[in-house]
Coordinates of C-alpha atoms in Angstrom, one line a residue:
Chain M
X1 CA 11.6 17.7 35.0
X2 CA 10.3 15.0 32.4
X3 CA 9.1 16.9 29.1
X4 CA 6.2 17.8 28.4
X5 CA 5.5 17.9 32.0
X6 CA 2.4 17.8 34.1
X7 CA 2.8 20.8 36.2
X8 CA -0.2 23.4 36.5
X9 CA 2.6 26.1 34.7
X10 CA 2.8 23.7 31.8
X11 CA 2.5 26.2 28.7
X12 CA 1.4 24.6 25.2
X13 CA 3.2 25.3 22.0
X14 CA 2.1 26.6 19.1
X15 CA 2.4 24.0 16.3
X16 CA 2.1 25.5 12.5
X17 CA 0.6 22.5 10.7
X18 CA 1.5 21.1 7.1
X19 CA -1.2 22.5 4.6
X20 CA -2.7 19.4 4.2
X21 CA -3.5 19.3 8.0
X22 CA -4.7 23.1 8.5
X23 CA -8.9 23.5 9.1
X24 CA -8.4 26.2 6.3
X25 CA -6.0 25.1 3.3
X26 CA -7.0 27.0 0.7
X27 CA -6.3 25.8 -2.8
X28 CA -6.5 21.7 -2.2
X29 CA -3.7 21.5 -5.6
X30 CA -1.2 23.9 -3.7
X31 CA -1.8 22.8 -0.4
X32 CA -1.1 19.2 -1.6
X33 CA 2.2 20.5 -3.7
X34 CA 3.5 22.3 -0.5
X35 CA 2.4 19.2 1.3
X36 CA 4.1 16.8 -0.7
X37 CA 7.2 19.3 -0.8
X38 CA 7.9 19.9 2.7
X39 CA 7.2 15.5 3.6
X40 CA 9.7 15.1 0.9
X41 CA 12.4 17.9 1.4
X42 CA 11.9 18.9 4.7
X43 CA 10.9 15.7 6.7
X44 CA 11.7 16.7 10.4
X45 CA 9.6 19.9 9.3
X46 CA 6.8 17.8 8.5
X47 CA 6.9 15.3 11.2
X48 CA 6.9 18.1 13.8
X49 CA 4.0 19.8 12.0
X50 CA 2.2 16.5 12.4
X51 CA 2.7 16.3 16.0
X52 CA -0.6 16.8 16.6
X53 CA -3.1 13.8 17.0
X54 CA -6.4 14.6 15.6
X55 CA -7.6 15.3 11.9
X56 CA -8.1 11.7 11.1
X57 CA -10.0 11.2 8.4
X58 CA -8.0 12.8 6.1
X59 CA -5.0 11.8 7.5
X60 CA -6.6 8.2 6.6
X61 CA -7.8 9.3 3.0
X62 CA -4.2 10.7 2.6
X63 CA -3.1 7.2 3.2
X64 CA -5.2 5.0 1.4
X65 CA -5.2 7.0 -1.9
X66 CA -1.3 7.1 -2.0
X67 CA -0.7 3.6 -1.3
X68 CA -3.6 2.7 -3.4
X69 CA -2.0 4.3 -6.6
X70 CA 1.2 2.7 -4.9
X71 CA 0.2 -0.4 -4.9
X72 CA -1.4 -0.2 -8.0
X73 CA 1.8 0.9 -10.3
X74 CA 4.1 -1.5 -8.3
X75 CA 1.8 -4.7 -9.5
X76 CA 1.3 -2.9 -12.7
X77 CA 5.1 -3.0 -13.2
X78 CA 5.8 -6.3 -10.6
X79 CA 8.5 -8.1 -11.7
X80 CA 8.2 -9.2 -15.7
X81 CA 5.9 -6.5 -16.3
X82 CA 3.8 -8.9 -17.8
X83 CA 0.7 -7.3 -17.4
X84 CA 1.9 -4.5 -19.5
X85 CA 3.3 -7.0 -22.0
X86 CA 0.4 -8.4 -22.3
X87 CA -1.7 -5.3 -23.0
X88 CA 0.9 -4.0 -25.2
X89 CA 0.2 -7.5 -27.1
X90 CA -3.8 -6.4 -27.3
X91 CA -2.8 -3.3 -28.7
X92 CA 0.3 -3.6 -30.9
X93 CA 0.6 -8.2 -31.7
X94 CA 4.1 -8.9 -31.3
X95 CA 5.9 -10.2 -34.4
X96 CA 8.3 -12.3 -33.8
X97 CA 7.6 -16.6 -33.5
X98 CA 10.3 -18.5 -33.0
X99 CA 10.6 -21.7 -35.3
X100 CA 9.6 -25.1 -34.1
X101 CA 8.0 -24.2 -31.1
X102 CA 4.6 -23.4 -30.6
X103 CA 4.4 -19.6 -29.8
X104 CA 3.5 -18.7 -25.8
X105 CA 2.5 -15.6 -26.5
X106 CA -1.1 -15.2 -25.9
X107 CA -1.8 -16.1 -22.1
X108 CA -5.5 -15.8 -21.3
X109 CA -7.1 -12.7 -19.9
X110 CA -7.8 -14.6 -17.0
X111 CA -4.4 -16.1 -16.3
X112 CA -3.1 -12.2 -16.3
X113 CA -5.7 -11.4 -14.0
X114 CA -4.5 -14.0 -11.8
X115 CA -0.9 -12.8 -12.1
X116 CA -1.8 -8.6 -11.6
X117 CA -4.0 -10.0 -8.5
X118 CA -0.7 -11.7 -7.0
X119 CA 1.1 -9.4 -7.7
X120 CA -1.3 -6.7 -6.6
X121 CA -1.8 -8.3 -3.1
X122 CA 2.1 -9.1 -2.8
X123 CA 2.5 -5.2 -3.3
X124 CA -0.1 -4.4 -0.4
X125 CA 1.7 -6.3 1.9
X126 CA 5.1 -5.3 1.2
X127 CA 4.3 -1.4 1.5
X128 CA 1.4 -1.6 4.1
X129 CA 4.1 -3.5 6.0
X130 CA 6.9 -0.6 5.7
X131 CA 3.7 1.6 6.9
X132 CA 2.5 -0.7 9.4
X133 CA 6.0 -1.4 11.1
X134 CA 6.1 2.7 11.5
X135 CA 3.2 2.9 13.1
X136 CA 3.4 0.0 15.2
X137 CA 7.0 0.8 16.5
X138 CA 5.4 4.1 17.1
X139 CA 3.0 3.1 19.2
X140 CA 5.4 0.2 20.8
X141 CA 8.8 2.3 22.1
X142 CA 7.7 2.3 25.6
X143 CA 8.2 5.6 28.0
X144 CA 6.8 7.7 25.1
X145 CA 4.3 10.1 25.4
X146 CA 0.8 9.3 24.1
X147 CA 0.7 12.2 21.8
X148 CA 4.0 11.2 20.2
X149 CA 3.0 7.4 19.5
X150 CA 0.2 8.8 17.8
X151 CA 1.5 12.0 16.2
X152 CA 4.3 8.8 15.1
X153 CA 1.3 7.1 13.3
X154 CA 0.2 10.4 12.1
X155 CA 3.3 11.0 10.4
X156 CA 3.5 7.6 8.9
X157 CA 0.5 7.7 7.0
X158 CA 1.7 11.1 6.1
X159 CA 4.6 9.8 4.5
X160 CA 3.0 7.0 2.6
X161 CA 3.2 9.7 -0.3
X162 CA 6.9 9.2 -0.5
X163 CA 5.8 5.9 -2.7
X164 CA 4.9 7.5 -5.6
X165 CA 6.9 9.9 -5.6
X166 CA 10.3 7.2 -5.5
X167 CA 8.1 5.4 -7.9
X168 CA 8.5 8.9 -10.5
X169 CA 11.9 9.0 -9.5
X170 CA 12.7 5.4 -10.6
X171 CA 11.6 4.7 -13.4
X172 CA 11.5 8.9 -14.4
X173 CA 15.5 7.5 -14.5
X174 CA 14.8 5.2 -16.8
X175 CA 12.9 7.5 -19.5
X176 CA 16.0 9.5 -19.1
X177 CA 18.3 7.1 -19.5
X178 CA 16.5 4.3 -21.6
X179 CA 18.4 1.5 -21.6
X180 CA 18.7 -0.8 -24.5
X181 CA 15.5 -3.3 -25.7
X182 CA 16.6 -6.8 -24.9
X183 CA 15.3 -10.2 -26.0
X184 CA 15.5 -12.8 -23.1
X185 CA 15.4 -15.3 -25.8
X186 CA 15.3 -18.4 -25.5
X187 CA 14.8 -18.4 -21.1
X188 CA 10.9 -17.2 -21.6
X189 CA 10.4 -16.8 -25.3
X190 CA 9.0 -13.4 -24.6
X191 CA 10.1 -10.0 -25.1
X192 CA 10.7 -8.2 -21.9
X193 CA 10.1 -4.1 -21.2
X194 CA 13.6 -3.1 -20.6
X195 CA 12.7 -1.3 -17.5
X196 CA 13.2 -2.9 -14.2
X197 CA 10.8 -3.9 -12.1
X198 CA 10.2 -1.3 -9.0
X199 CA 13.0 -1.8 -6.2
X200 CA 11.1 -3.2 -2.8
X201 CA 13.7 -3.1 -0.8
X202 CA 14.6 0.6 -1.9
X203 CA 11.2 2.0 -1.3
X204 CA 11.4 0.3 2.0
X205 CA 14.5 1.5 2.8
X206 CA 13.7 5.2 1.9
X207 CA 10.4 5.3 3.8
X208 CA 12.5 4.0 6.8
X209 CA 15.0 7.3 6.7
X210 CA 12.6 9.5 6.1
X211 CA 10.0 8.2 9.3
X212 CA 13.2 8.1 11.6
X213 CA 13.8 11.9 10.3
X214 CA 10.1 13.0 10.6
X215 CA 10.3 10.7 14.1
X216 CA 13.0 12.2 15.5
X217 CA 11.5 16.0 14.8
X218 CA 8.7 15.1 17.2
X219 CA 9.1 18.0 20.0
X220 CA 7.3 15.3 22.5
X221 CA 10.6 13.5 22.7
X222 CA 12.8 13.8 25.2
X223 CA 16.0 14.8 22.8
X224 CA 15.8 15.6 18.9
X225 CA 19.1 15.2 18.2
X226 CA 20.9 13.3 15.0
X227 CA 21.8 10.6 17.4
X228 CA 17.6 10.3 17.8
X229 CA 17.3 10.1 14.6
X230 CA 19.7 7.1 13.9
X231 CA 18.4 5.5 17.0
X232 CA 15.0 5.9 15.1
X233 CA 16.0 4.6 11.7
X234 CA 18.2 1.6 13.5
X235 CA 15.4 0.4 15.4
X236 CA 13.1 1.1 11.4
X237 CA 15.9 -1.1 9.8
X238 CA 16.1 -3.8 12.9
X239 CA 12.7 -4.6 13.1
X240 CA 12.2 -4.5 8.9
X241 CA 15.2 -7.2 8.7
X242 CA 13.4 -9.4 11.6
X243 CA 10.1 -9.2 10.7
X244 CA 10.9 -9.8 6.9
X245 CA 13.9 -12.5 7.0
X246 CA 13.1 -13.8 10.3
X247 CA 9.4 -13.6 11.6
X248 CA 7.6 -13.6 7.8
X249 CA 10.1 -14.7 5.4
X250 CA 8.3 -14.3 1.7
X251 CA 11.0 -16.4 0.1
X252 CA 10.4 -17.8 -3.4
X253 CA 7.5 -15.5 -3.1
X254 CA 9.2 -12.1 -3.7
X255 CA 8.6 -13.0 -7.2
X256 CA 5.7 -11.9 -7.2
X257 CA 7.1 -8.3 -6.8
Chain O
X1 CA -14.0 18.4 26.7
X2 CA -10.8 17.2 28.9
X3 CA -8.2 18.8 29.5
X4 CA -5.2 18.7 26.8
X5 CA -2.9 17.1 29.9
X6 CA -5.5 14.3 30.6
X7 CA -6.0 13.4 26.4
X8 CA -2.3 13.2 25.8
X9 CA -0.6 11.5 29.6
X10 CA 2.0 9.1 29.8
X11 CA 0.9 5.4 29.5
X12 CA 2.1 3.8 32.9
X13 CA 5.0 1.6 32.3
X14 CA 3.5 -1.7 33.3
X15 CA 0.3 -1.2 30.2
X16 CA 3.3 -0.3 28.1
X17 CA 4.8 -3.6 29.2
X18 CA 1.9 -5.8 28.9
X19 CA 1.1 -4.7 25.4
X20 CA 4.3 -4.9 24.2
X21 CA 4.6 -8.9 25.7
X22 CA 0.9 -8.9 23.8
X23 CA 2.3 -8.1 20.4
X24 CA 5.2 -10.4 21.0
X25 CA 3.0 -13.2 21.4
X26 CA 1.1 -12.2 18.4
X27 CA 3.9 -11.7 16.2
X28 CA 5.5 -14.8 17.3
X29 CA 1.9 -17.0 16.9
X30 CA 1.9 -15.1 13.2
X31 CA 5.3 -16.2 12.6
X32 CA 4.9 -19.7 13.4
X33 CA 1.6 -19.6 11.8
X34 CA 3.5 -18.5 8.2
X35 CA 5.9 -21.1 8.6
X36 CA 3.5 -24.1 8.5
X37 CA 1.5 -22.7 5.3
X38 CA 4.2 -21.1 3.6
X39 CA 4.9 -24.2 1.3
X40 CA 1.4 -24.5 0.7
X41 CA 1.3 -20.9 -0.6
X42 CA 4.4 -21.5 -2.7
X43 CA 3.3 -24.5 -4.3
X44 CA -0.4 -23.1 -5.0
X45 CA 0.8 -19.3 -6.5
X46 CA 3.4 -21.6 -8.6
X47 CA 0.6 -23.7 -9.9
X48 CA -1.2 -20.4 -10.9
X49 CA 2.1 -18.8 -11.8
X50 CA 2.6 -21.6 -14.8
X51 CA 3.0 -20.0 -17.9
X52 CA 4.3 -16.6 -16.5
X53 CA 8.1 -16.0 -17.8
X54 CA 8.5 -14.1 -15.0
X55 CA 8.1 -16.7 -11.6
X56 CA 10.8 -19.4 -12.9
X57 CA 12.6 -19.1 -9.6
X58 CA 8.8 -19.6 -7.7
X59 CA 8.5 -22.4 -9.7
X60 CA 11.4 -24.2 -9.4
X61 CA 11.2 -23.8 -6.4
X62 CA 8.0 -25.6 -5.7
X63 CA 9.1 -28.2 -8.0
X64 CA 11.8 -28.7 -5.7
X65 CA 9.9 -29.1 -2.5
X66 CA 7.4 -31.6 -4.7
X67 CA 10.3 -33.7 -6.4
X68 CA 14.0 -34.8 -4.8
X69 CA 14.6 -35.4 -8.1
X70 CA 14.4 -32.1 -9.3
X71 CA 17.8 -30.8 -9.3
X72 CA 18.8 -28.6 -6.4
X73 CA 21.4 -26.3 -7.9
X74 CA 22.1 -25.6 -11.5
X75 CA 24.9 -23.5 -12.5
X76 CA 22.0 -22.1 -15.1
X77 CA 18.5 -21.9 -15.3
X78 CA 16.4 -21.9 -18.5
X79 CA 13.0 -22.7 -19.0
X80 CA 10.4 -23.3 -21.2
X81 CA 6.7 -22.3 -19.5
X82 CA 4.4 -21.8 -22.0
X83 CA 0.8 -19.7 -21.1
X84 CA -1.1 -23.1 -21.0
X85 CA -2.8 -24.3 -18.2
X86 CA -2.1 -28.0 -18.7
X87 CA 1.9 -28.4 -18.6
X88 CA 4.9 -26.5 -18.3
X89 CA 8.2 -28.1 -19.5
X90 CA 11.8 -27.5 -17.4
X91 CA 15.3 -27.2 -18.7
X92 CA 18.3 -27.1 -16.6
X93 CA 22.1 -27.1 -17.9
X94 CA 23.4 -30.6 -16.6
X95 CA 26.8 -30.2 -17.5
X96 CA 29.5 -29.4 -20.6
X97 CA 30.6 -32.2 -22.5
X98 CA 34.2 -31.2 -23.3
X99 CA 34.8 -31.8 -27.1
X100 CA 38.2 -33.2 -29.2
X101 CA 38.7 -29.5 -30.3
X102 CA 39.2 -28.3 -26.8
X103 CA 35.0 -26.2 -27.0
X104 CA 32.1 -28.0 -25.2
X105 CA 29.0 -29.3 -25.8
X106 CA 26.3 -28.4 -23.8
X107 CA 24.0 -31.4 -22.1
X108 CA 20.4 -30.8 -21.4
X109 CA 18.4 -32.4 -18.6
X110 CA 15.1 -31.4 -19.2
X111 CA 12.4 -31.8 -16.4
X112 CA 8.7 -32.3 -17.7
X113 CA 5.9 -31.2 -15.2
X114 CA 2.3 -30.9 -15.5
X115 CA -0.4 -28.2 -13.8
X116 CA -0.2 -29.8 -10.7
X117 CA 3.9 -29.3 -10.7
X118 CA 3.9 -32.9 -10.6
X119 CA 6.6 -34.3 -12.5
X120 CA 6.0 -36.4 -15.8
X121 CA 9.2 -37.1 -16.7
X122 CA 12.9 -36.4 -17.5
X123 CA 14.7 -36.1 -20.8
X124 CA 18.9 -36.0 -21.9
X125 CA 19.5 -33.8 -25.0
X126 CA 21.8 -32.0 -26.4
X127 CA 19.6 -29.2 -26.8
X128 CA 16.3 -27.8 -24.4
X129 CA 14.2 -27.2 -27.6
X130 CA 10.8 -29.5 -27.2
X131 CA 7.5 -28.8 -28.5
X132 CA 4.4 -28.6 -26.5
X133 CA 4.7 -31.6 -23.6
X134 CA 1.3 -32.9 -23.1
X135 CA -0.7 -36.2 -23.7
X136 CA -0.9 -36.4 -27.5
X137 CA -2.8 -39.7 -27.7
X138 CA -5.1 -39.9 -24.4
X139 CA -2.6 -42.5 -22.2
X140 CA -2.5 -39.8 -19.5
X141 CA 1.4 -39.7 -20.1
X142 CA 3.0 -36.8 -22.1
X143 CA 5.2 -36.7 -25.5
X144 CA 7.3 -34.6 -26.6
X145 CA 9.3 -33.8 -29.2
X146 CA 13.2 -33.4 -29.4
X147 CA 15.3 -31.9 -31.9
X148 CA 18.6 -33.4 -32.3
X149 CA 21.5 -31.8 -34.5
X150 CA 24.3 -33.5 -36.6
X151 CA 27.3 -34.1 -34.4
X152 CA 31.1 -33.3 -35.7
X153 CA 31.2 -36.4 -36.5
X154 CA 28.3 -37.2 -38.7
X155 CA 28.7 -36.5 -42.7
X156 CA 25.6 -34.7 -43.1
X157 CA 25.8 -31.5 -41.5
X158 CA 22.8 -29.6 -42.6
X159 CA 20.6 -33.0 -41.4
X160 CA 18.8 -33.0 -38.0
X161 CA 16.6 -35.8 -36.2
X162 CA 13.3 -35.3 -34.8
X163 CA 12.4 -37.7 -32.0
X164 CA 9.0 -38.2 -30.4
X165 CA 9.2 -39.6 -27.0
X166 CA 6.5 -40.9 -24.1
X167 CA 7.6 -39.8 -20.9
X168 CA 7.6 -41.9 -18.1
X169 CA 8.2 -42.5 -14.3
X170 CA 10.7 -45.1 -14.6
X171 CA 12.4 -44.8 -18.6
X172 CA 11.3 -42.8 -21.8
X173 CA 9.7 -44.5 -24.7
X174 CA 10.7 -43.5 -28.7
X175 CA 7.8 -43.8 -30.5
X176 CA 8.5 -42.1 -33.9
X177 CA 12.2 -40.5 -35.4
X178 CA 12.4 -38.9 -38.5
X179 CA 15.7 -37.7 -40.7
X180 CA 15.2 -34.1 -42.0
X181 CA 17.8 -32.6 -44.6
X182 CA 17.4 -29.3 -43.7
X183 CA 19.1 -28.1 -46.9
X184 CA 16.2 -29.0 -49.4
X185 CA 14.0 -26.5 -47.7
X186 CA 16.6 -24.0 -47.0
X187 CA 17.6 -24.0 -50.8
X188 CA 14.2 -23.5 -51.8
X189 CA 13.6 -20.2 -49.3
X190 CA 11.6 -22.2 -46.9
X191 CA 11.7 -24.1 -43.6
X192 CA 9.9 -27.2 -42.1
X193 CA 8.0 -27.1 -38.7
X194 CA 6.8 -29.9 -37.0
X195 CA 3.2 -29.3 -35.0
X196 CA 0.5 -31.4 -33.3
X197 CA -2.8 -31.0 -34.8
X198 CA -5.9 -32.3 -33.9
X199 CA -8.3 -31.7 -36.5
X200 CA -11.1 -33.4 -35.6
X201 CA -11.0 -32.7 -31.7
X202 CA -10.7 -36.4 -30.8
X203 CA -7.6 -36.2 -28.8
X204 CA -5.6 -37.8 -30.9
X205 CA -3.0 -35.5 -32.2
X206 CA -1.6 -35.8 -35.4
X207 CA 2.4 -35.4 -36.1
X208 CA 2.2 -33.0 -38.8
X209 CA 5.3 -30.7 -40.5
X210 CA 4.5 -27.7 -42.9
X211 CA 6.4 -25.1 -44.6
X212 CA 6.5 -21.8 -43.1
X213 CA 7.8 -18.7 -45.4
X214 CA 9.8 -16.7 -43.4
X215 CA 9.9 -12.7 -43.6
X216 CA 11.5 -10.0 -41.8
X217 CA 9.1 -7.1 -40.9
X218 CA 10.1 -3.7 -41.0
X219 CA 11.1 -3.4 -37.2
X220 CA 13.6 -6.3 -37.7
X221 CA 11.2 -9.4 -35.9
X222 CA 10.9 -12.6 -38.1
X223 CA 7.4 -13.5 -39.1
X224 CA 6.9 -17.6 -40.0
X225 CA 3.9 -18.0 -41.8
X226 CA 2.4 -21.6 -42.5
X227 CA 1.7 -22.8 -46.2
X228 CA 1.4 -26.3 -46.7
X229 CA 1.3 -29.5 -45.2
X230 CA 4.4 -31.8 -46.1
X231 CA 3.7 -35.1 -43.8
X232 CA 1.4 -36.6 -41.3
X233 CA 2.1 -39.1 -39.1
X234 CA -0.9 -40.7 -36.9
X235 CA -1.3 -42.8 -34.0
X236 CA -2.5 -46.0 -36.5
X237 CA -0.4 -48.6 -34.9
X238 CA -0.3 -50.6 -31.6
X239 CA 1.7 -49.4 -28.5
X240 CA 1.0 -45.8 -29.7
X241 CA 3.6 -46.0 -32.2
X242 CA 3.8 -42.9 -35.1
X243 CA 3.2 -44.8 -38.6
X244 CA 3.3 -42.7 -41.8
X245 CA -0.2 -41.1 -43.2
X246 CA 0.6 -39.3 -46.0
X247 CA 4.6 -38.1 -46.8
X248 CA 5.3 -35.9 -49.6
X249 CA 8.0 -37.2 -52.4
X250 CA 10.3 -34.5 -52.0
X251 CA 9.5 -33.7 -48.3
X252 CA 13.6 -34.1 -47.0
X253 CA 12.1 -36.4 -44.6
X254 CA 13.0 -39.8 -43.7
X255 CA 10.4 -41.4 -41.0
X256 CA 11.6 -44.3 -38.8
X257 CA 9.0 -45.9 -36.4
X258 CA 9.6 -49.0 -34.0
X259 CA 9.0 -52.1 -36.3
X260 CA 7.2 -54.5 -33.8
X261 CA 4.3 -53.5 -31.2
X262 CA 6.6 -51.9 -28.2
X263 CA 8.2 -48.8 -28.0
X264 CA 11.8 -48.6 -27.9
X265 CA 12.6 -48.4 -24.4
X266 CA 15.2 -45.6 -22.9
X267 CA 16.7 -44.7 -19.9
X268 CA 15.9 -40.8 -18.7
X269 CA 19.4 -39.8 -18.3
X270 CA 20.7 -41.5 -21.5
X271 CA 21.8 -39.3 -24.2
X272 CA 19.5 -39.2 -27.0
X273 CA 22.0 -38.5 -29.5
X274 CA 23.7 -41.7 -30.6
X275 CA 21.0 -44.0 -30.1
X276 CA 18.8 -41.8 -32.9
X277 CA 21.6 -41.7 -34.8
X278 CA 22.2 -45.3 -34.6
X279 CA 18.7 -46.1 -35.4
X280 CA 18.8 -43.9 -38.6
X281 CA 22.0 -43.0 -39.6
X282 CA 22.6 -40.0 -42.2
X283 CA 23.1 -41.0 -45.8
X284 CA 26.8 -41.4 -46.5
X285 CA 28.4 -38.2 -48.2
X286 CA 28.6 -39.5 -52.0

């Protein structure tokens, strides 16, 4: 008998929703910390707490606030950080001017605008793509059923969160363990923020595990076993490599991240 | 409201099917779509990008699909992009000149581009250092400005050339050299820095050195501040040749400028180095 099935005797489940998801969730701060807690910790949890299709909206503000600030702190820190360097120019002028040359340093406000808005829009694309390719493998895998495509979105924009908090992680790292300030004298002539820029592929790459976890969690499939879940988080890491070295190669362009 | 069975039912196979095929198609439209304007993008975010210290490998590589002659694989990249919409200047190691003592010598080829990524010109150096690239006199062709050191083999080892060079399609033209001994500023606590000015806007730069004091600041960076004008050179003669305005006595500086009306012609991959040195050798040791 195919599961969930369509006989009259069919009997419903009861599903205990994430906090975030509940009609009644109380206390928005601790609903959003048990939230965040159980999507990051406890992501088959969360992914068969999201099961259920409906909710929307604030599924979708979830979504759009945490790969906003995403987004936002990626081009912030995009590769160079040279939006930062430049502010940190504004606010503290850097003292060093090499001889014979005719100092770079100040780039117009406009010019960094440019840059930031690159790198701004390069960052939307490369995380709304991780997001995207969820939901639209979600949707895709044939012989599914129509609740779990969409509970599949569901849980993607759900886990859109996991962004900042990788973000914290990295570069929390690198507060930790603060590297030594380097000159890259002479290849720019500009001082560079020691920190690294944040790690693309990495983000990607985590958001894919933890969908294929949340994914394979989903009680509409037909097994929810580990070999589901690798299925799941081949089929993530398949169609990432095709779509993004194949299909929509960004080439000199990942620069701009 | 329906039933919770007739919301959430199996798609039949065949809609499953014909979707699928549908996003196939549009992926692989997409694809081929990103293909045919992906140099385009390049090129126009590296144009925008000029300037930034960070997009050397977007820019290169736009340079690359604009000019076979830029080179396609360096064992090194360095670059000079300055945050000036006008220009951007290009090094990249040639090769190591193996020396008599056994250590090299590294060989510059320095690629000169303007906004448009178009490339102005190439230079052969011994080192990448230039000053601003950009058109100095209004010709619509760039100068710049080479610093070349004393070889092993010269007498004068605290003496260095300055060379100011037109760059263009075919062969770079010298336009100006001057002979700086380095060690009358250095004794006095000072150093000599050659700028363009152009004081009174008519784009017609002037080829101008000053003193700069050097200080330390408390958090270890080196601050150069400018005091006083030593020597101005002017565009005053024919072929936009560099003649002398005003030189200070005990300025260190020897100028040297083509004698007739024509540039001296040079070939792009030449070596500077023996040529300027040939055209105004060090004094002898006495």
């Amino acid at each position: 008998m195919e599961f969930p099935t369509t006989s009259t005797t069919f009997r419903r489940w009861a599903v205990r929703r994430i906090a975030w998801d509940r009609g009644r969730r109380g206390s928005v701060f601790i609903a959003y910390v048990r939230t965040l807690a159980v999507i990051l910790f406890l992501p088959w949890r969360a992914g068969r707490r999201l099961v259920v299709p409906d909710h929307w909206p604030r599924c979708v503000r979830w979504a759009v606030v945490h790969i906003g600030l995403a987004i936002f702190f990626c081009a912030l820190l995009a590769n160079g950080r040279h939006t930062l360097q430049w502010l940190t120019e504004r606010v503290s002028p850097s003292s060093f001017d090499p001889p014979h040359l005719e100092f770079p340093g100040d780039a117009s406000a406009e010019r960094v605008l440019v840059w930031f808005s690159q790198s701004f829009a390069a960052w939307a694309i490369a995380l709304l793509y991780s997001v995207g390719l969820g939901s639209l493998l979600s949707v895709s895998i044939p012989g599914r059923h129509r609740a779990a495509k969409l509970g599949g979105v569901k849980w993607g924009l759900y886990l859109s969160s996991l962004f900042i908090v990788m973000l914290a992680a990295w570069y929390g790292y690198y507060v930790l363990n603060p590297p030594q300030a380097q000159a890259t004298l002479p290849a720019s002539f500009t001082w560079t923020l020691p920190t690294p820029g944040p790690p693309a592929k990495l983000l990607a790459g985590a958001y894919g595990v933890w969908w294929a976890a949340g994914m394979a969690a989903n009680p509409y499939n037909r097994a929810r076993t580990l070999r589901t879940f690798l299925g799941f988080a081949l089929l993530y890491a398949g169609s990432w490599a095709i779509m993004a070295w194949v299909l929509f190669p960004a080439g000199a362009l990942e620069a701009l991240l | 409201m329906n039933p919770a069975l007739e919301r959430h039912c199996y798609d039949s196979r065949r809609r499953e099917m014909r979707l699928l095929a549908l996003a196939a198609l549009v992926l692989l439209v997409t694809s081929a779509l990103w293909h045919q304007v992906k140099g385009t993008v390049v090129y126009r975010v590296a144009c925008s990008s000029i300037g930034c210290p960070d997009r050397l490998g977007l820019i290169a590589d736009a340079l690359r699909q604009r000019d076979p002659r830029f080179p396609d694989a360096v064992p090194r990249f360095w670059s000079l992009s300055w945050a000036k919409p006008e220009w951007i200047a290009w090094s990249s190691v040639r090769e190591s000149v193996p020396l008599e003592d056994g250590s090299t010598l590294p060989n510059w080829k320095v690629t000169v581009a303007d906004h448009n990524l178009t490339v102005r010109g190439f230079i052969a150096a011994d080192r990448p250092f230039l000053l601003t690239p950009a058109d100095r006199d209004g010709d619509s062709l760039c100068e710049v400005v080479m610093e070349i050191a004393a070889t092993k083999d010269d007498a004068q080892q605290d003496h260095v050339w300055w060379v100011v060079l037109r760059l263009g399609t075919e062969h770079n033209e010298i336009l100006w050299v001057g002979l700086m001994d380095e060690s009358v500023w250095h004794s006095r606590g000072m150093r000599l820095k050659p700028i363009w000015r152009d004081e009174d806007g008519d784009g017609m730069g002037e080829f101008v050195f000053i003193t700069v004091e050097t200080t330390r600041t408390p958090a270890g960076g080196l601050v150069f501040k400018p005091l006083q004008t030593i020597a101005v050179f002017e565009w005053s003669a024919p072929g936009g040749i560099l003649r002398t305005l005003s030189l200070a006595s005990d300025s260190g500086i020897t100028p040297w400028s083509p004698g007739g009306r024509e540039p001296i012609r040079v070939d792009q991959t030449a070596d500077l180095a023996p040529l300027v040195h040939e055209l105004l050798p060090a004094p002898e040791v006495p």
